[in-house]
Amino acid sequence: MSTTTDCGCQPTPATYTVKDFRSNLKPIWCPGCGDYGVVTALYRALVNIGRPPHEIAFISGIGCSSRIPGYTTAYGFNTVHGRALPIAQGIKMANPDLTVLVAGGDGDGFSIGGGHVPHAIRRNLDLTYIVMDNHIYGLTKGQLSPTTPRGSKTPTSSYGSIEEPVNPLLYVLAYGAGFVAQGVPADMEGLANLIEEAIRYPGFAFVNIQSPCITFGEPDDQLKAQKTRMRKLAAEGHDPSNRLRAMELAQAYGTELYTGVFYRNPNPPITYDQHIRDRQAELQPTAAEE
Amino acid sequence: MNDLIIGMAGSGGDGIVSAGESLISALSREGYYGILTKSFGSQIRGGESSCRLRVATTPVLNPGGTLSVAIVLNWEDFMRFGGELPVGPDTVVIYEKKTGVEPSEVPLRVRPAVVMAVPMAEIAMKAAHALQAKNNVVLGLLAGWFGLGRQAILEGIRRKFGKKGPEVLQANEQAFAAGFEYSEQHPLGADYRMAPPVAVGVKRQVTDGNEQCAAAALFAGCKFFGGYPITPATEVMQHLQKDIWKHGGSLLQAEDEIAGIASAVGASYAGRKAMTATSGPGLSLKTEVLGLASLAELPLVCVNVQRGGPSTGLPTKPEQADLFAAAFSSHGDTVRPILAPISVEDMFGITVEAFNVAEEYQTPVIVLSDQEIAQRKDIVDAVDTSRFKLVERLQPNAQELQNYTRFRLTDSGISPISHPGMKGGSYLAAGIEHNEAGAPSSSGEMHAKMNDKRLRKLSPLLQRRDLFVVEGNPDAAIGVIGWGSIAGVVLEAVRTARAQGIDVKLLIPKLIYPIAEGIYQDFFRSLRHGLVVEQSHQGQLHRIIRMWTDVPKSFTSMAKSGANPITPGDVLQRIVHLSSGSASAPAPALNPTH
């Protein structure tokens, strides 16, 4: 168990178990959904981080995956579609001592909420943004999402999609995120480590999780297929401090299933929340002045 | 004279608005009260600009109607302002001689009392060798002819130009002196000099509604502001960004209106008092997140500075037409309280009240300000903050945290609210309907209970008589209602009518929504005629009152689209008409221009 303070928090001696982070709400996800693996990996990561649940705020948007905060014992906020990031930033600004996690689907983050992503990244608050990318709108029963491959036939594209999907990895790298990773629930241990590392990164951290939709997704995306398709970046010899190489590898989104850390800024800049603390300290009248 | 209305118009570079600002500051130091309103064409810089300054020895209620004095730097610009600068038979018109118009041929519909052509540009060139000094010539003329704060104006010129070097300062002082001298050499014929100030030595300031809003927010303990620049609300953010850090708070200029309010909702969830400010188009964008705050029961103050709409509309002009949007633009059964200030001074108290209501009832509150209150400059007495009580949200006690139930169904409808960091208080806040513990629920029974809780908790608001101004004989048969920046107009009209012996009473709601049915019903009891005065084409308050109350048989609306001033004279005329007992005959038409 680690007691490092990389995340800006002061972890109490790690005495937590998965049970401390699991709520008594039963997930509504379909049996076989990738999101079960995500929440389990998250519990494990939080055990390792070692902060008490009440010091964690977990914010989500709308969609199947956005139900996730309710399955933890953290302070959860299941908000409106696409607005998890700005709400989370307000929380972190109002109380920088909290560990703030943000989660949602690919539609929440890259379609309806897409306009907030570059700004959250350029501000660089110490947040962890987890996207459960299933290439489909699951909650509304299978329509095109921003990451659905071209040509896909869905209830809103009976003749096949005629638009290019977005590449979330390349987007966030281009926007300047300091930590960018991709994981799969099929590799539970790897995913838990990635989430933990993302939380520990002092700044905006992005984890794209290829979390398959068992009901509307493609067979190639399912957990079983992930096991054979996944290629670990570490095993490929990728140096995560190399941003340009990370962007090159990210080009393969949609064809190759890379997992691991694409990019980690070796010299993390001062976070927005730290700037806020500094400014408040500088401008607030001292006790003597008051 | 003890009440003077000066209107000035010119091109952007003439410095007319700057002259108005100098004058109101000087008059404030002298001990007068006043209101300065500015009006521009839609250009960002340049184009026509104008201001009106009403000055009096007692607190000024509204910018007034017909001008006592019109200063015309060029006729084309002056005429563009139409009804905003109305000239009447008693007006003194002073215009730039260089315009080449003969005093007998000025392009006005009425014959003013005095028409004076003054070579302002020529005086400025002679005295200061600079055309830009023309506005100080104007100040000299006003100081001379109307007895307005000569020493205080000079003091202001020294403050303003002192930093720019002795030459610039001297030139402007000379321009002022030359204008003053001209006035002495050319008497107006009658005495138009202002009476000396009455309330000398009272601490006062020149301020506007947006500034008061920011000051009040900090006083109320606001620790977070999230917003996006929009006319005419931007100054709220501009003031706050200077000071909020000093109070241990923070501010986010967000990427859009939605992120602005969303970040504020986040900060409120984190346990801090939070605010956003916007105008009509921004309010439209914010409505979904307002709904989230209603359902998640999170306190939030959303200031909406109304301008002409819909869409981009008239961004620089006032209107009271966002009432429907503020009250009804949420899906689902929800009520969010709406408060409206009645003056610049009142903006402070209303903003504090908005925070109190938001925190007490765990609800978003909309403050409906408008462009006039937000941006006009008023001379007001220093705020006595000791008369305000601050309310904090109800937090769970140690015992309640043993088995915390966030949305417990209490009698009052208010349940203790925790925030992240509070041990034992973890819960799921959500936009989805939930049970008492906060777990998502799609039960119709639970939804009905929660709806009832969320509406029940607001019911004490309906008894808040302190949020209504009532004046006049309670048994009067004529009653007038006005709100927002129109309230000051109605107040003056009713007082004038009463002074003329007309039995009329007045109701000014500051709690605009929910409709406090009982308070209106009490007011209506004695009425034969009710009249609602407001600045919207549809008469939005008039219509909303009718949705909730049994109105008098004769209950009429006096409504004008935004940017068309409603003057105390207009309202008085309508009251006189109602009192003459001929309410069934057609009322005098409102003239939208002059």
JSON list of N, CA and C in Angstrom, two decimals, chain B residues 334-381:
[
{"chain": "B", "resi": 334, "resn": "THR", "atom": "N", "xyz": [-41.64, 22.27, -11.21]},
{"chain": "B", "resi": 334, "resn": "THR", "atom": "CA", "xyz": [-40.70, 22.89, -10.28]},
{"chain": "B", "resi": 334, "resn": "THR", "atom": "C", "xyz": [-41.00, 24.36, -10.14]},
{"chain": "B", "resi": 335, "resn": "VAL", "atom": "N", "xyz": [-40.69, 24.87, -8.96]},
{"chain": "B", "resi": 335, "resn": "VAL", "atom": "CA", "xyz": [-40.81, 26.31, -8.72]},
{"chain": "B", "resi": 335, "resn": "VAL", "atom": "C", "xyz": [-39.46, 26.79, -8.22]},
{"chain": "B", "resi": 336, "resn": "ARG", "atom": "N", "xyz": [-38.90, 27.79, -8.89]},
{"chain": "B", "resi": 336, "resn": "ARG", "atom": "CA", "xyz": [-37.70, 28.39, -8.30]},
{"chain": "B", "resi": 336, "resn": "ARG", "atom": "C", "xyz": [-38.02, 29.85, -8.02]},
{"chain": "B", "resi": 337, "resn": "PRO", "atom": "N", "xyz": [-37.71, 30.29, -6.80]},
{"chain": "B", "resi": 337, "resn": "PRO", "atom": "CA", "xyz": [-38.06, 31.65, -6.42]},
{"chain": "B", "resi": 337, "resn": "PRO", "atom": "C", "xyz": [-37.37, 32.69, -7.32]},
{"chain": "B", "resi": 338, "resn": "ILE", "atom": "N", "xyz": [-38.12, 33.74, -7.62]},
{"chain": "B", "resi": 338, "resn": "ILE", "atom": "CA", "xyz": [-37.58, 34.85, -8.39]},
{"chain": "B", "resi": 338, "resn": "ILE", "atom": "C", "xyz": [-37.70, 36.12, -7.55]},
{"chain": "B", "resi": 339, "resn": "LEU", "atom": "N", "xyz": [-36.60, 36.82, -7.40]},
{"chain": "B", "resi": 339, "resn": "LEU", "atom": "CA", "xyz": [-36.59, 38.09, -6.67]},
{"chain": "B", "resi": 339, "resn": "LEU", "atom": "C", "xyz": [-36.18, 39.19, -7.65]},
{"chain": "B", "resi": 340, "resn": "ALA", "atom": "N", "xyz": [-36.73, 40.39, -7.47]},
{"chain": "B", "resi": 340, "resn": "ALA", "atom": "CA", "xyz": [-36.35, 41.50, -8.34]},
{"chain": "B", "resi": 340, "resn": "ALA", "atom": "C", "xyz": [-36.05, 42.74, -7.52]},
{"chain": "B", "resi": 341, "resn": "PRO", "atom": "N", "xyz": [-34.92, 43.39, -7.78]},
{"chain": "B", "resi": 341, "resn": "PRO", "atom": "CA", "xyz": [-34.59, 44.64, -7.09]},
{"chain": "B", "resi": 341, "resn": "PRO", "atom": "C", "xyz": [-35.42, 45.77, -7.66]},
{"chain": "B", "resi": 342, "resn": "ILE", "atom": "N", "xyz": [-35.70, 46.79, -6.85]},
{"chain": "B", "resi": 342, "resn": "ILE", "atom": "CA", "xyz": [-36.47, 47.91, -7.37]},
{"chain": "B", "resi": 342, "resn": "ILE", "atom": "C", "xyz": [-35.61, 49.15, -7.62]},
{"chain": "B", "resi": 343, "resn": "SER", "atom": "N", "xyz": [-34.34, 49.06, -7.27]},
{"chain": "B", "resi": 343, "resn": "SER", "atom": "CA", "xyz": [-33.44, 50.19, -7.52]},
{"chain": "B", "resi": 343, "resn": "SER", "atom": "C", "xyz": [-32.00, 49.70, -7.41]},
{"chain": "B", "resi": 344, "resn": "VAL", "atom": "N", "xyz": [-31.08, 50.56, -7.74]},
{"chain": "B", "resi": 344, "resn": "VAL", "atom": "CA", "xyz": [-29.66, 50.22, -7.59]},
{"chain": "B", "resi": 344, "resn": "VAL", "atom": "C", "xyz": [-29.37, 49.90, -6.13]},
{"chain": "B", "resi": 345, "resn": "GLU", "atom": "N", "xyz": [-29.87, 50.75, -5.26]},
{"chain": "B", "resi": 345, "resn": "GLU", "atom": "CA", "xyz": [-29.63, 50.57, -3.83]},
{"chain": "B", "resi": 345, "resn": "GLU", "atom": "C", "xyz": [-30.20, 49.23, -3.35]},
{"chain": "B", "resi": 346, "resn": "ASP", "atom": "N", "xyz": [-31.38, 48.90, -3.86]},
{"chain": "B", "resi": 346, "resn": "ASP", "atom": "CA", "xyz": [-32.07, 47.68, -3.45]},
{"chain": "B", "resi": 346, "resn": "ASP", "atom": "C", "xyz": [-31.37, 46.42, -3.95]},
{"chain": "B", "resi": 347, "resn": "MET", "atom": "N", "xyz": [-30.53, 46.56, -4.97]},
{"chain": "B", "resi": 347, "resn": "MET", "atom": "CA", "xyz": [-29.84, 45.38, -5.53]},
{"chain": "B", "resi": 347, "resn": "MET", "atom": "C", "xyz": [-28.99, 44.71, -4.46]},
{"chain": "B", "resi": 348, "resn": "PHE", "atom": "N", "xyz": [-28.45, 45.49, -3.54]},
{"chain": "B", "resi": 348, "resn": "PHE", "atom": "CA", "xyz": [-27.64, 44.92, -2.47]},
{"chain": "B", "resi": 348, "resn": "PHE", "atom": "C", "xyz": [-28.50, 43.99, -1.60]},
{"chain": "B", "resi": 349, "resn": "GLY", "atom": "N", "xyz": [-29.59, 44.55, -1.10]},
{"chain": "B", "resi": 349, "resn": "GLY", "atom": "CA", "xyz": [-30.45, 43.76, -0.21]},
{"chain": "B", "resi": 349, "resn": "GLY", "atom": "C", "xyz": [-31.07, 42.56, -0.90]},
{"chain": "B", "resi": 350, "resn": "ILE", "atom": "N", "xyz": [-31.45, 42.73, -2.15]},
{"chain": "B", "resi": 350, "resn": "ILE", "atom": "CA", "xyz": [-32.08, 41.62, -2.89]},
{"chain": "B", "resi": 350, "resn": "ILE", "atom": "C", "xyz": [-31.07, 40.50, -3.14]},
{"chain": "B", "resi": 351, "resn": "THR", "atom": "N", "xyz": [-29.84, 40.86, -3.42]},
{"chain": "B", "resi": 351, "resn": "THR", "atom": "CA", "xyz": [-28.82, 39.82, -3.64]},
{"chain": "B", "resi": 351, "resn": "THR", "atom": "C", "xyz": [-28.57, 39.06, -2.34]},
{"chain": "B", "resi": 352, "resn": "VAL", "atom": "N", "xyz": [-28.47, 39.77, -1.23]},
{"chain": "B", "resi": 352, "resn": "VAL", "atom": "CA", "xyz": [-28.30, 39.10, 0.06]},
{"chain": "B", "resi": 352, "resn": "VAL", "atom": "C", "xyz": [-29.50, 38.18, 0.33]},
{"chain": "B", "resi": 353, "resn": "GLU", "atom": "N", "xyz": [-30.69, 38.69, 0.06]},
{"chain": "B", "resi": 353, "resn": "GLU", "atom": "CA", "xyz": [-31.92, 37.92, 0.26]},
{"chain": "B", "resi": 353, "resn": "GLU", "atom": "C", "xyz": [-31.91, 36.66, -0.62]},
{"chain": "B", "resi": 354, "resn": "ALA", "atom": "N", "xyz": [-31.42, 36.80, -1.84]},
{"chain": "B", "resi": 354, "resn": "ALA", "atom": "CA", "xyz": [-31.37, 35.66, -2.76]},
{"chain": "B", "resi": 354, "resn": "ALA", "atom": "C", "xyz": [-30.49, 34.55, -2.18]},
{"chain": "B", "resi": 355, "resn": "PHE", "atom": "N", "xyz": [-29.34, 34.93, -1.63]},
{"chain": "B", "resi": 355, "resn": "PHE", "atom": "CA", "xyz": [-28.48, 33.92, -1.00]},
{"chain": "B", "resi": 355, "resn": "PHE", "atom": "C", "xyz": [-29.19, 33.29, 0.19]},
{"chain": "B", "resi": 356, "resn": "ASN", "atom": "N", "xyz": [-29.87, 34.13, 0.98]},
{"chain": "B", "resi": 356, "resn": "ASN", "atom": "CA", "xyz": [-30.56, 33.60, 2.15]},
{"chain": "B", "resi": 356, "resn": "ASN", "atom": "C", "xyz": [-31.65, 32.60, 1.76]},
{"chain": "B", "resi": 357, "resn": "VAL", "atom": "N", "xyz": [-32.44, 32.96, 0.76]},
{"chain": "B", "resi": 357, "resn": "VAL", "atom": "CA", "xyz": [-33.52, 32.07, 0.32]},
{"chain": "B", "resi": 357, "resn": "VAL", "atom": "C", "xyz": [-32.92, 30.79, -0.26]},
{"chain": "B", "resi": 358, "resn": "ALA", "atom": "N", "xyz": [-31.88, 30.93, -1.07]},
{"chain": "B", "resi": 358, "resn": "ALA", "atom": "CA", "xyz": [-31.25, 29.76, -1.69]},
{"chain": "B", "resi": 358, "resn": "ALA", "atom": "C", "xyz": [-30.73, 28.80, -0.62]},
{"chain": "B", "resi": 359, "resn": "GLU", "atom": "N", "xyz": [-30.04, 29.34, 0.37]},
{"chain": "B", "resi": 359, "resn": "GLU", "atom": "CA", "xyz": [-29.43, 28.49, 1.40]},
{"chain": "B", "resi": 359, "resn": "GLU", "atom": "C", "xyz": [-30.50, 27.90, 2.31]},
{"chain": "B", "resi": 360, "resn": "GLU", "atom": "N", "xyz": [-31.47, 28.72, 2.69]},
{"chain": "B", "resi": 360, "resn": "GLU", "atom": "CA", "xyz": [-32.48, 28.22, 3.63]},
{"chain": "B", "resi": 360, "resn": "GLU", "atom": "C", "xyz": [-33.31, 27.10, 3.00]},
{"chain": "B", "resi": 361, "resn": "TYR", "atom": "N", "xyz": [-33.72, 27.31, 1.74]},
{"chain": "B", "resi": 361, "resn": "TYR", "atom": "CA", "xyz": [-34.64, 26.35, 1.12]},
{"chain": "B", "resi": 361, "resn": "TYR", "atom": "C", "xyz": [-33.94, 25.39, 0.16]},
{"chain": "B", "resi": 362, "resn": "GLN", "atom": "N", "xyz": [-32.62, 25.46, 0.08]},
{"chain": "B", "resi": 362, "resn": "GLN", "atom": "CA", "xyz": [-31.84, 24.56, -0.79]},
{"chain": "B", "resi": 362, "resn": "GLN", "atom": "C", "xyz": [-32.42, 24.54, -2.19]},
{"chain": "B", "resi": 363, "resn": "THR", "atom": "N", "xyz": [-32.41, 25.71, -2.79]},
{"chain": "B", "resi": 363, "resn": "THR", "atom": "CA", "xyz": [-33.03, 25.86, -4.11]},
{"chain": "B", "resi": 363, "resn": "THR", "atom": "C", "xyz": [-32.28, 26.88, -4.93]},
{"chain": "B", "resi": 364, "resn": "PRO", "atom": "N", "xyz": [-32.34, 26.76, -6.27]},
{"chain": "B", "resi": 364, "resn": "PRO", "atom": "CA", "xyz": [-31.83, 27.87, -7.07]},
{"chain": "B", "resi": 364, "resn": "PRO", "atom": "C", "xyz": [-32.78, 29.06, -6.94]},
{"chain": "B", "resi": 365, "resn": "VAL", "atom": "N", "xyz": [-32.23, 30.25, -6.91]},
{"chain": "B", "resi": 365, "resn": "VAL", "atom": "CA", "xyz": [-33.02, 31.47, -6.85]},
{"chain": "B", "resi": 365, "resn": "VAL", "atom": "C", "xyz": [-32.59, 32.34, -8.03]},
{"chain": "B", "resi": 366, "resn": "ILE", "atom": "N", "xyz": [-33.55, 32.89, -8.75]},
{"chain": "B", "resi": 366, "resn": "ILE", "atom": "CA", "xyz": [-33.21, 33.78, -9.85]},
{"chain": "B", "resi": 366, "resn": "ILE", "atom": "C", "xyz": [-33.44, 35.22, -9.41]},
{"chain": "B", "resi": 367, "resn": "VAL", "atom": "N", "xyz": [-32.43, 36.04, -9.60]},
{"chain": "B", "resi": 367, "resn": "VAL", "atom": "CA", "xyz": [-32.58, 37.48, -9.36]},
{"chain": "B", "resi": 367, "resn": "VAL", "atom": "C", "xyz": [-32.81, 38.12, -10.72]},
{"chain": "B", "resi": 368, "resn": "LEU", "atom": "N", "xyz": [-33.98, 38.72, -10.89]},
{"chain": "B", "resi": 368, "resn": "LEU", "atom": "CA", "xyz": [-34.27, 39.39, -12.16]},
{"chain": "B", "resi": 368, "resn": "LEU", "atom": "C", "xyz": [-33.93, 40.87, -12.04]},
{"chain": "B", "resi": 369, "resn": "SER", "atom": "N", "xyz": [-32.72, 41.18, -12.40]},
{"chain": "B", "resi": 369, "resn": "SER", "atom": "CA", "xyz": [-32.32, 42.58, -12.49]},
{"chain": "B", "resi": 369, "resn": "SER", "atom": "C", "xyz": [-32.65, 43.02, -13.92]},
{"chain": "B", "resi": 370, "resn": "ASP", "atom": "N", "xyz": [-32.33, 44.24, -14.27]},
{"chain": "B", "resi": 370, "resn": "ASP", "atom": "CA", "xyz": [-32.47, 44.62, -15.68]},
{"chain": "B", "resi": 370, "resn": "ASP", "atom": "C", "xyz": [-31.37, 45.61, -16.05]},
{"chain": "B", "resi": 371, "resn": "GLN", "atom": "N", "xyz": [-31.23, 45.82, -17.33]},
{"chain": "B", "resi": 371, "resn": "GLN", "atom": "CA", "xyz": [-30.10, 46.64, -17.81]},
{"chain": "B", "resi": 371, "resn": "GLN", "atom": "C", "xyz": [-30.06, 47.99, -17.13]},
{"chain": "B", "resi": 372, "resn": "GLU", "atom": "N", "xyz": [-31.23, 48.57, -16.87]},
{"chain": "B", "resi": 372, "resn": "GLU", "atom": "CA", "xyz": [-31.20, 49.91, -16.27]},
{"chain": "B", "resi": 372, "resn": "GLU", "atom": "C", "xyz": [-30.63, 49.87, -14.85]},
{"chain": "B", "resi": 373, "resn": "ILE", "atom": "N", "xyz": [-31.16, 49.00, -14.02]},
{"chain": "B", "resi": 373, "resn": "ILE", "atom": "CA", "xyz": [-30.66, 48.91, -12.65]},
{"chain": "B", "resi": 373, "resn": "ILE", "atom": "C", "xyz": [-29.20, 48.46, -12.65]},
{"chain": "B", "resi": 374, "resn": "ALA", "atom": "N", "xyz": [-28.86, 47.56, -13.56]},
{"chain": "B", "resi": 374, "resn": "ALA", "atom": "CA", "xyz": [-27.51, 47.01, -13.59]},
{"chain": "B", "resi": 374, "resn": "ALA", "atom": "C", "xyz": [-26.47, 48.05, -13.96]},
{"chain": "B", "resi": 375, "resn": "GLN", "atom": "N", "xyz": [-26.81, 48.94, -14.89]},
{"chain": "B", "resi": 375, "resn": "GLN", "atom": "CA", "xyz": [-25.76, 49.80, -15.45]},
{"chain": "B", "resi": 375, "resn": "GLN", "atom": "C", "xyz": [-25.95, 51.29, -15.20]},
{"chain": "B", "resi": 376, "resn": "ARG", "atom": "N", "xyz": [-27.14, 51.72, -14.74]},
{"chain": "B", "resi": 376, "resn": "ARG", "atom": "CA", "xyz": [-27.26, 53.15, -14.46]},
{"chain": "B", "resi": 376, "resn": "ARG", "atom": "C", "xyz": [-26.48, 53.45, -13.17]},
{"chain": "B", "resi": 377, "resn": "LYS", "atom": "N", "xyz": [-26.05, 54.70, -13.07]},
{"chain": "B", "resi": 377, "resn": "LYS", "atom": "CA", "xyz": [-25.30, 55.09, -11.86]},
{"chain": "B", "resi": 377, "resn": "LYS", "atom": "C", "xyz": [-26.24, 55.87, -10.95]},
{"chain": "B", "resi": 378, "resn": "ASP", "atom": "N", "xyz": [-26.31, 55.45, -9.71]},
{"chain": "B", "resi": 378, "resn": "ASP", "atom": "CA", "xyz": [-27.13, 56.16, -8.73]},
{"chain": "B", "resi": 378, "resn": "ASP", "atom": "C", "xyz": [-26.25, 56.72, -7.61]},
{"chain": "B", "resi": 379, "resn": "ILE", "atom": "N", "xyz": [-26.65, 57.85, -7.09]},
{"chain": "B", "resi": 379, "resn": "ILE", "atom": "CA", "xyz": [-26.03, 58.32, -5.85]},
{"chain": "B", "resi": 379, "resn": "ILE", "atom": "C", "xyz": [-26.85, 57.70, -4.72]},
{"chain": "B", "resi": 380, "resn": "VAL", "atom": "N", "xyz": [-26.22, 56.86, -3.94]},
{"chain": "B", "resi": 380, "resn": "VAL", "atom": "CA", "xyz": [-26.96, 56.21, -2.84]},
{"chain": "B", "resi": 380, "resn": "VAL", "atom": "C", "xyz": [-26.21, 56.39, -1.53]},
{"chain": "B", "resi": 381, "resn": "ASP", "atom": "N", "xyz": [-26.96, 56.35, -0.45]},
{"chain": "B", "resi": 381, "resn": "ASP", "atom": "CA", "xyz": [-26.33, 56.38, 0.87]},
{"chain": "B", "resi": 381, "resn": "ASP", "atom": "C", "xyz": [-25.56, 55.09, 1.08]}
]
